């Protein structure tokens, strides 16, 4: 009961006494003219000075307790989340592009402000809370809602907090007793076969830690801005000399000897436990329609870095195979799209072996595009070995 309720209660009982038969509060006596009424114990109690003293004490106690409360403490304030993807990301979500799609799920952690993520810094039990994206059509901006009501995150009353989020949501994170405490394993099966839409969406890991030092009094939404943790390779295939009659619309591309397994640290967005196997290959996704002026476009999401003896293999529908060995100096950069033009030629009619080559005669032929901003960055030109059949 708050102080206002105490006062209203007291006034209500006083009014009831004034309406009782045989009682008047201004007759100069004890207010009782009817002995039957006077015999009521509860009426005597209500009119006694002790009752008035009791109400006064309750008012004082209630006020003292109320002074310790922060305004609005009686109500929990849920956090309202929004999420943004860079407009030029062109990598992910279930449509394979740069937009959120309704149904994408995100994991959210809440920790004490200016602290490292650890079990002891987690606010309440807000770890790996599942939130779902809702958009009106495809958009790089979306609002987020708790997957279940129990996933709802509330602002604490007196603490400043930081938010960490990641995509795609993973139910069974690996939890360690030492740092880094929370790890999300990459789905290696999906990583090695990216020919399907779903596979691409679950291996394109995103990370957000931009919302820091937030507190209850702030009324604006918590807007999570995500960055791409992975790298991306896009290859545009050109049918060169002697290959004009070959249908490349159904070419299959595979990249060999690149990392296929890793774990995302939720604490800082870094990748750990990176594994590579020379016998493993990643099946690339082939666009339904290639980029303009090309015969095929294939791409794959890759773990950043470099490994020796990498190669890309192209297999045409009539089972012709072409292989290109990548220079060891090529580094797949985190948050970048690497765009290469590859020309496949057949010179067997002139007595030379069939071959294909990367057209990298100038800097314009190799592009490294930052897909977290809109600017296009041209990488340095390099001489690459021929693709040979």
Coordinates of C-alpha atoms in Angstrom, one line a residue:
X1 CA 0.0 0.0 0.0
X2 CA 1.4 3.4 -0.9
X3 CA 0.8 6.6 1.1
X4 CA -2.0 7.8 -1.2
X5 CA -3.9 4.5 -0.6
X6 CA -3.5 4.9 3.2
X7 CA -5.0 8.4 3.1
X8 CA -7.9 7.4 0.9
X9 CA -8.6 4.4 3.2
X10 CA -8.6 6.6 6.3
X11 CA -11.0 9.2 4.6
X12 CA -13.3 6.4 3.4
X13 CA -13.7 5.0 6.9
X14 CA -14.3 8.5 8.4
X15 CA -17.0 9.1 5.7
X16 CA -18.6 5.8 6.5
X17 CA -18.8 6.8 10.2
X18 CA -20.6 10.0 9.3
X19 CA -23.2 8.0 7.5
X20 CA -23.9 5.6 10.3
X21 CA -27.3 5.9 12.1
X22 CA -27.1 7.7 15.4
X23 CA -23.7 9.1 14.8
X24 CA -22.7 12.7 14.2
X25 CA -19.1 13.8 14.4
X26 CA -19.9 17.4 15.5
X27 CA -22.3 16.9 18.5
X28 CA -19.7 17.6 21.1
X29 CA -20.0 14.1 22.6
X30 CA -18.2 11.0 21.7
X31 CA -20.5 10.9 18.6
X32 CA -22.6 8.0 19.8
X33 CA -26.4 8.5 20.3
X34 CA -27.4 5.0 19.8
X35 CA -26.3 2.4 22.4
X36 CA -26.7 -0.4 19.9
X37 CA -24.3 1.3 17.6
X38 CA -22.0 2.2 20.5
X39 CA -21.7 -1.4 21.4
X40 CA -20.0 -2.2 18.1
X41 CA -16.3 -2.8 18.9
X42 CA -15.1 -2.0 15.4
X43 CA -16.8 1.4 15.4
X44 CA -15.1 2.3 18.7
X45 CA -11.8 1.2 17.3
X46 CA -12.2 3.3 14.2
X47 CA -13.1 6.4 16.2
X48 CA -10.4 6.0 18.8
X49 CA -7.3 8.1 18.9
X50 CA -5.3 5.0 18.6
X51 CA -6.6 4.3 15.2
X52 CA -5.6 7.8 14.1
X53 CA -2.2 7.3 15.5
X54 CA -1.9 3.9 13.7
X55 CA -2.8 5.5 10.3
X56 CA -0.2 8.2 10.9
X57 CA 2.5 5.7 11.6
X58 CA 1.7 3.8 8.5
X59 CA 1.8 7.0 6.4
X60 CA 5.3 7.8 7.8
X61 CA 6.5 4.2 7.1
X62 CA 5.1 4.3 3.6
X63 CA 6.7 7.6 2.8
X64 CA 10.1 6.4 4.1
X65 CA 9.9 3.3 1.9
X66 CA 8.8 5.4 -1.1
X67 CA 11.8 7.7 -0.9
X68 CA 14.1 4.8 -1.5
X69 CA 12.5 3.9 -4.8
X70 CA 13.6 5.1 -8.2
X71 CA 10.7 6.6 -10.2
X72 CA 9.1 3.8 -12.2
X73 CA 10.9 1.0 -10.3
X74 CA 7.6 -0.8 -9.9
X75 CA 7.5 -1.4 -13.6
X76 CA 10.1 -3.3 -15.7
X77 CA 11.1 -1.6 -18.9
X78 CA 11.8 -3.9 -21.8
X79 CA 14.6 -3.1 -24.2
X80 CA 13.4 -2.2 -27.7
X81 CA 15.9 -3.5 -30.3
X82 CA 16.4 -2.5 -33.9
X83 CA 19.1 -3.8 -36.2
X84 CA 21.0 -2.5 -39.2
X85 CA 23.0 -4.1 -41.9
X86 CA 25.3 -2.0 -44.2
X87 CA 23.4 -1.2 -47.3
X88 CA 26.1 -2.5 -49.5
X89 CA 26.9 -5.8 -47.7
X90 CA 25.5 -8.0 -50.5
X91 CA 26.3 -11.2 -48.7
X92 CA 23.7 -12.8 -46.6
X93 CA 20.4 -13.6 -45.0
X94 CA 18.0 -16.0 -46.6
X95 CA 17.7 -14.1 -49.8
X96 CA 21.4 -14.2 -50.4
X97 CA 21.7 -10.4 -50.4
X98 CA 22.2 -7.5 -48.1
X99 CA 18.9 -7.5 -46.4
X100 CA 17.4 -8.9 -43.2
X101 CA 14.5 -11.3 -43.8
X102 CA 11.7 -11.9 -41.4
X103 CA 12.5 -15.1 -39.5
X104 CA 16.3 -14.5 -39.2
X105 CA 17.2 -15.1 -35.5
X106 CA 19.8 -13.3 -33.5
X107 CA 21.5 -14.1 -30.1
X108 CA 21.9 -11.3 -27.6
X109 CA 24.1 -11.0 -24.5
X110 CA 23.9 -8.2 -21.8
X111 CA 26.9 -7.4 -19.6
X112 CA 28.0 -4.8 -17.2
X113 CA 29.3 -1.7 -19.0
X114 CA 33.0 -1.4 -19.6
X115 CA 33.6 -5.1 -18.7
X116 CA 34.8 -8.2 -20.5
X117 CA 32.2 -10.8 -21.3
X118 CA 32.3 -13.4 -18.6
X119 CA 29.7 -15.3 -16.5
X120 CA 30.2 -12.9 -13.6
X121 CA 29.6 -9.8 -15.7
X122 CA 26.3 -11.1 -17.3
X123 CA 23.3 -9.0 -16.2
X124 CA 20.7 -11.1 -14.6
X125 CA 20.5 -14.2 -16.9
X126 CA 20.6 -12.3 -20.2
X127 CA 22.9 -14.6 -22.1
X128 CA 22.1 -15.9 -25.5
X129 CA 18.6 -14.5 -25.5
X130 CA 16.9 -15.3 -28.8
X131 CA 15.4 -12.5 -30.8
X132 CA 13.7 -12.7 -34.2
X133 CA 13.8 -10.2 -37.1
X134 CA 10.7 -8.6 -38.4
X135 CA 10.7 -6.5 -41.5
X136 CA 8.2 -5.0 -43.9
X137 CA 9.7 -6.7 -47.0
X138 CA 13.4 -7.0 -47.5
X139 CA 15.4 -4.3 -45.7
X140 CA 18.8 -3.7 -44.2
X141 CA 16.9 -2.3 -41.2
X142 CA 14.7 -4.4 -39.0
X143 CA 13.0 -4.5 -35.6
X144 CA 13.7 -7.4 -33.2
X145 CA 11.3 -9.2 -31.0
X146 CA 11.9 -11.9 -28.4
X147 CA 11.4 -15.4 -29.8
X148 CA 9.6 -16.4 -26.6
X149 CA 8.2 -14.1 -23.9
X150 CA 10.8 -15.5 -21.5
X151 CA 13.6 -14.2 -23.8
X152 CA 12.6 -10.6 -23.2
X153 CA 15.4 -8.4 -21.9
X154 CA 14.7 -5.6 -19.4
X155 CA 16.8 -2.6 -18.4
X156 CA 18.1 -2.9 -14.9
X157 CA 17.1 0.0 -12.7
X158 CA 20.5 1.4 -11.7
X159 CA 23.2 -0.2 -13.9
X160 CA 24.8 0.8 -17.1
X161 CA 25.1 -2.0 -19.6
X162 CA 26.6 -3.2 -22.9
X163 CA 25.0 -5.3 -25.5
X164 CA 26.6 -8.0 -27.7
X165 CA 24.8 -9.8 -30.5
X166 CA 25.6 -12.3 -33.2
X167 CA 24.0 -14.0 -36.2
X168 CA 23.0 -16.8 -36.9
X169 CA 21.5 -17.7 -33.6
X170 CA 22.9 -20.9 -32.1
X171 CA 21.1 -22.8 -29.4
X172 CA 24.0 -24.8 -27.9
X173 CA 26.9 -22.4 -27.6
X174 CA 30.1 -23.9 -26.2
X175 CA 30.7 -22.6 -22.7
X176 CA 34.1 -22.7 -21.2
X177 CA 35.4 -22.1 -17.7
X178 CA 38.2 -19.9 -19.1
X179 CA 38.2 -17.0 -21.6
X180 CA 36.8 -16.9 -24.2
X181 CA 33.8 -18.2 -22.3
X182 CA 31.3 -18.4 -25.1
X183 CA 32.0 -19.8 -28.5
X184 CA 29.7 -20.4 -31.5
X185 CA 31.0 -23.3 -33.7
X186 CA 30.7 -22.9 -37.5
X187 CA 28.6 -25.5 -39.2
X188 CA 31.4 -27.2 -41.2
X189 CA 28.9 -29.3 -43.2
X190 CA 27.1 -26.2 -44.4
X191 CA 30.5 -24.5 -44.9
X192 CA 31.7 -27.1 -47.3
X193 CA 28.5 -27.2 -49.4
X194 CA 27.3 -23.6 -50.1
X195 CA 25.4 -24.5 -53.2
X196 CA 22.1 -24.0 -51.4
X197 CA 20.5 -20.8 -50.1
X198 CA 20.2 -22.0 -46.5
X199 CA 23.9 -23.0 -46.3
X200 CA 25.0 -19.5 -47.3
X201 CA 22.8 -17.8 -44.7
X202 CA 24.1 -19.9 -41.8
X203 CA 27.8 -19.6 -42.5
X204 CA 27.8 -15.8 -43.0
X205 CA 28.5 -14.9 -39.4
X206 CA 27.7 -11.4 -38.2
X207 CA 28.7 -9.6 -35.0
X208 CA 27.6 -6.5 -33.1
X209 CA 29.1 -4.8 -30.0
X210 CA 28.4 -1.1 -30.8
X211 CA 25.7 -0.5 -28.2
X212 CA 27.6 0.3 -25.0
X213 CA 27.0 2.2 -21.7
X214 CA 23.2 2.2 -22.1
X215 CA 20.9 2.8 -19.1
X216 CA 17.2 2.8 -18.3
X217 CA 16.5 6.5 -18.6
X218 CA 17.4 6.5 -22.3
X219 CA 14.3 6.3 -24.3
X220 CA 15.6 5.5 -27.8
X221 CA 15.9 2.0 -29.2
X222 CA 19.0 -0.1 -28.9
X223 CA 20.2 -0.2 -32.5
X224 CA 22.5 -3.1 -33.2
X225 CA 24.9 -2.5 -36.1
X226 CA 26.4 -5.7 -37.5
X227 CA 29.7 -6.4 -39.2
X228 CA 30.7 -9.4 -41.3
X229 CA 33.1 -11.7 -39.6
X230 CA 33.8 -13.7 -42.8
X231 CA 35.3 -13.0 -46.2
X232 CA 33.7 -13.6 -49.6
X233 CA 35.0 -14.7 -53.0
X234 CA 33.1 -14.0 -56.2
X235 CA 34.3 -15.3 -59.5
X236 CA 33.0 -14.1 -62.8
X237 CA 33.6 -16.8 -65.6
X238 CA 34.3 -15.8 -69.2
X239 CA 34.1 -18.3 -72.0
X240 CA 37.4 -17.6 -73.9
X241 CA 39.0 -18.8 -77.1
X242 CA 37.7 -22.2 -78.2
X243 CA 35.0 -22.4 -75.4
X244 CA 32.3 -20.2 -76.9
X245 CA 30.1 -23.3 -77.6
X246 CA 30.4 -24.5 -74.0
X247 CA 27.5 -23.9 -71.7
X248 CA 28.8 -22.3 -68.6
X249 CA 25.4 -21.6 -67.2
X250 CA 25.6 -24.8 -65.2
X251 CA 29.3 -24.8 -64.3
X252 CA 30.2 -26.1 -60.9
X253 CA 33.0 -24.4 -59.0
X254 CA 34.9 -25.7 -56.0
X255 CA 37.7 -24.2 -53.9
X256 CA 40.3 -26.5 -52.3
X257 CA 42.5 -26.4 -49.3
X258 CA 40.9 -23.5 -47.5
X259 CA 39.8 -23.5 -43.8
X260 CA 36.4 -25.2 -43.3
X261 CA 36.0 -25.1 -39.5
X262 CA 36.2 -22.3 -36.9
X263 CA 34.5 -20.9 -33.8
X264 CA 33.3 -17.4 -33.2
X265 CA 34.2 -15.8 -29.9
X266 CA 31.1 -14.0 -28.6
X267 CA 33.3 -11.8 -26.4
X268 CA 35.1 -9.9 -29.2
X269 CA 33.9 -11.3 -32.6
X270 CA 37.3 -13.0 -33.3
X271 CA 37.7 -16.4 -34.9
X272 CA 39.5 -19.3 -33.1
X273 CA 40.3 -23.0 -33.7
X274 CA 40.6 -22.6 -37.5
X275 CA 41.1 -25.9 -39.2
X276 CA 42.2 -26.7 -42.8
X277 CA 42.4 -30.0 -44.7
X278 CA 43.9 -30.3 -48.2
X279 CA 41.4 -33.0 -49.1
X280 CA 38.4 -30.8 -48.2
X281 CA 36.7 -28.6 -50.8
X282 CA 34.0 -26.0 -50.6
X283 CA 31.3 -26.1 -53.2
X284 CA 30.5 -22.6 -54.4
X285 CA 27.1 -21.2 -55.1
X286 CA 26.3 -20.5 -58.8
X287 CA 24.1 -17.5 -59.5
X288 CA 20.9 -18.3 -61.3
X289 CA 21.8 -15.4 -63.7
X290 CA 25.4 -14.2 -64.0
X291 CA 26.5 -10.7 -63.8
X292 CA 26.2 -8.7 -67.0
X293 CA 28.8 -9.5 -69.7
X294 CA 29.8 -12.8 -68.0
X295 CA 29.0 -16.4 -68.7
X296 CA 28.7 -17.5 -65.1
X297 CA 29.1 -16.1 -61.6
X298 CA 30.0 -18.2 -58.6
X299 CA 30.7 -17.2 -55.0
X300 CA 31.5 -18.6 -51.6
X301 CA 31.8 -17.3 -48.0
X302 CA 35.3 -18.1 -46.6
X303 CA 37.1 -17.9 -43.4
X304 CA 39.5 -14.9 -43.6
X305 CA 43.2 -15.5 -44.0
X306 CA 45.5 -17.4 -46.4
X307 CA 46.7 -21.0 -46.7
X308 CA 49.2 -22.5 -49.1
X309 CA 48.3 -24.7 -52.2
X310 CA 44.8 -23.3 -52.7
X311 CA 43.1 -23.9 -56.0
X312 CA 39.8 -23.3 -57.7
X313 CA 38.3 -26.1 -59.9
X314 CA 35.7 -25.5 -62.6
X315 CA 33.7 -28.4 -64.0
X316 CA 31.4 -27.8 -67.0
X317 CA 28.2 -29.7 -67.6
X318 CA 30.0 -31.9 -70.2
X319 CA 32.6 -32.9 -67.5
X320 CA 35.5 -30.7 -68.7
X321 CA 37.6 -29.7 -65.7
X322 CA 39.8 -26.6 -65.3
X323 CA 42.0 -25.8 -62.2
X324 CA 43.5 -22.6 -61.1
X325 CA 46.2 -22.5 -58.4
X326 CA 46.0 -19.4 -56.2
X327 CA 49.0 -17.4 -55.3
X328 CA 49.9 -17.8 -51.6
X329 CA 50.1 -14.0 -51.3
X330 CA 46.3 -13.6 -51.8
X331 CA 44.7 -13.0 -48.4
X332 CA 41.0 -13.2 -47.9
X333 CA 40.2 -10.2 -45.8
X334 CA 37.5 -10.1 -43.1
X335 CA 34.5 -8.1 -44.2
X336 CA 35.6 -8.0 -47.8
X337 CA 34.3 -9.3 -51.1
X338 CA 37.1 -10.4 -53.5
X339 CA 35.9 -10.2 -57.1
X340 CA 37.9 -12.0 -59.8
X341 CA 37.4 -12.4 -63.5
X342 CA 38.4 -15.8 -64.9
X343 CA 38.7 -16.6 -68.6
X344 CA 38.6 -20.2 -69.7
X345 CA 40.2 -20.9 -73.1
X346 CA 40.7 -24.0 -75.3
X347 CA 43.8 -23.9 -77.6
X348 CA 44.0 -27.6 -78.4
X349 CA 43.3 -26.8 -82.1
X350 CA 46.7 -25.1 -82.3
X351 CA 48.5 -27.9 -80.6
X352 CA 48.6 -26.3 -77.1
X353 CA 46.9 -27.7 -74.1
X354 CA 43.5 -26.5 -72.9
X355 CA 43.9 -23.8 -70.3
X356 CA 42.2 -21.0 -68.5
X357 CA 43.6 -18.0 -66.8
X358 CA 42.7 -15.2 -64.5
X359 CA 42.6 -11.9 -66.4
X360 CA 44.7 -9.8 -64.1
X361 CA 46.6 -7.7 -66.5
X362 CA 45.7 -4.5 -64.7
X363 CA 44.5 -3.5 -61.2
X364 CA 41.0 -3.1 -62.6
X365 CA 40.8 -6.9 -63.2
X366 CA 41.0 -7.8 -59.6
X367 CA 38.6 -6.0 -57.2
X368 CA 38.5 -6.1 -53.4
X369 CA 35.2 -4.7 -52.3
X370 CA 34.5 -3.6 -48.8
X371 CA 31.0 -4.9 -48.1
X372 CA 30.5 -3.0 -44.9
X373 CA 30.6 0.4 -46.6
X374 CA 29.5 1.6 -50.1
X375 CA 32.9 2.5 -51.4
X376 CA 34.6 0.1 -53.8
X377 CA 38.3 -0.5 -53.2
X378 CA 40.5 -1.8 -56.0
X379 CA 43.2 -4.3 -54.8
X380 CA 46.7 -4.4 -56.1
X381 CA 47.3 -6.3 -59.4
X382 CA 49.2 -9.6 -59.2
X383 CA 50.4 -12.2 -61.6
X384 CA 48.7 -15.6 -61.1
X385 CA 49.5 -19.0 -62.5
X386 CA 47.4 -20.1 -65.4
X387 CA 44.3 -22.3 -64.9
X388 CA 45.2 -25.5 -66.7
X389 CA 43.1 -28.5 -67.6

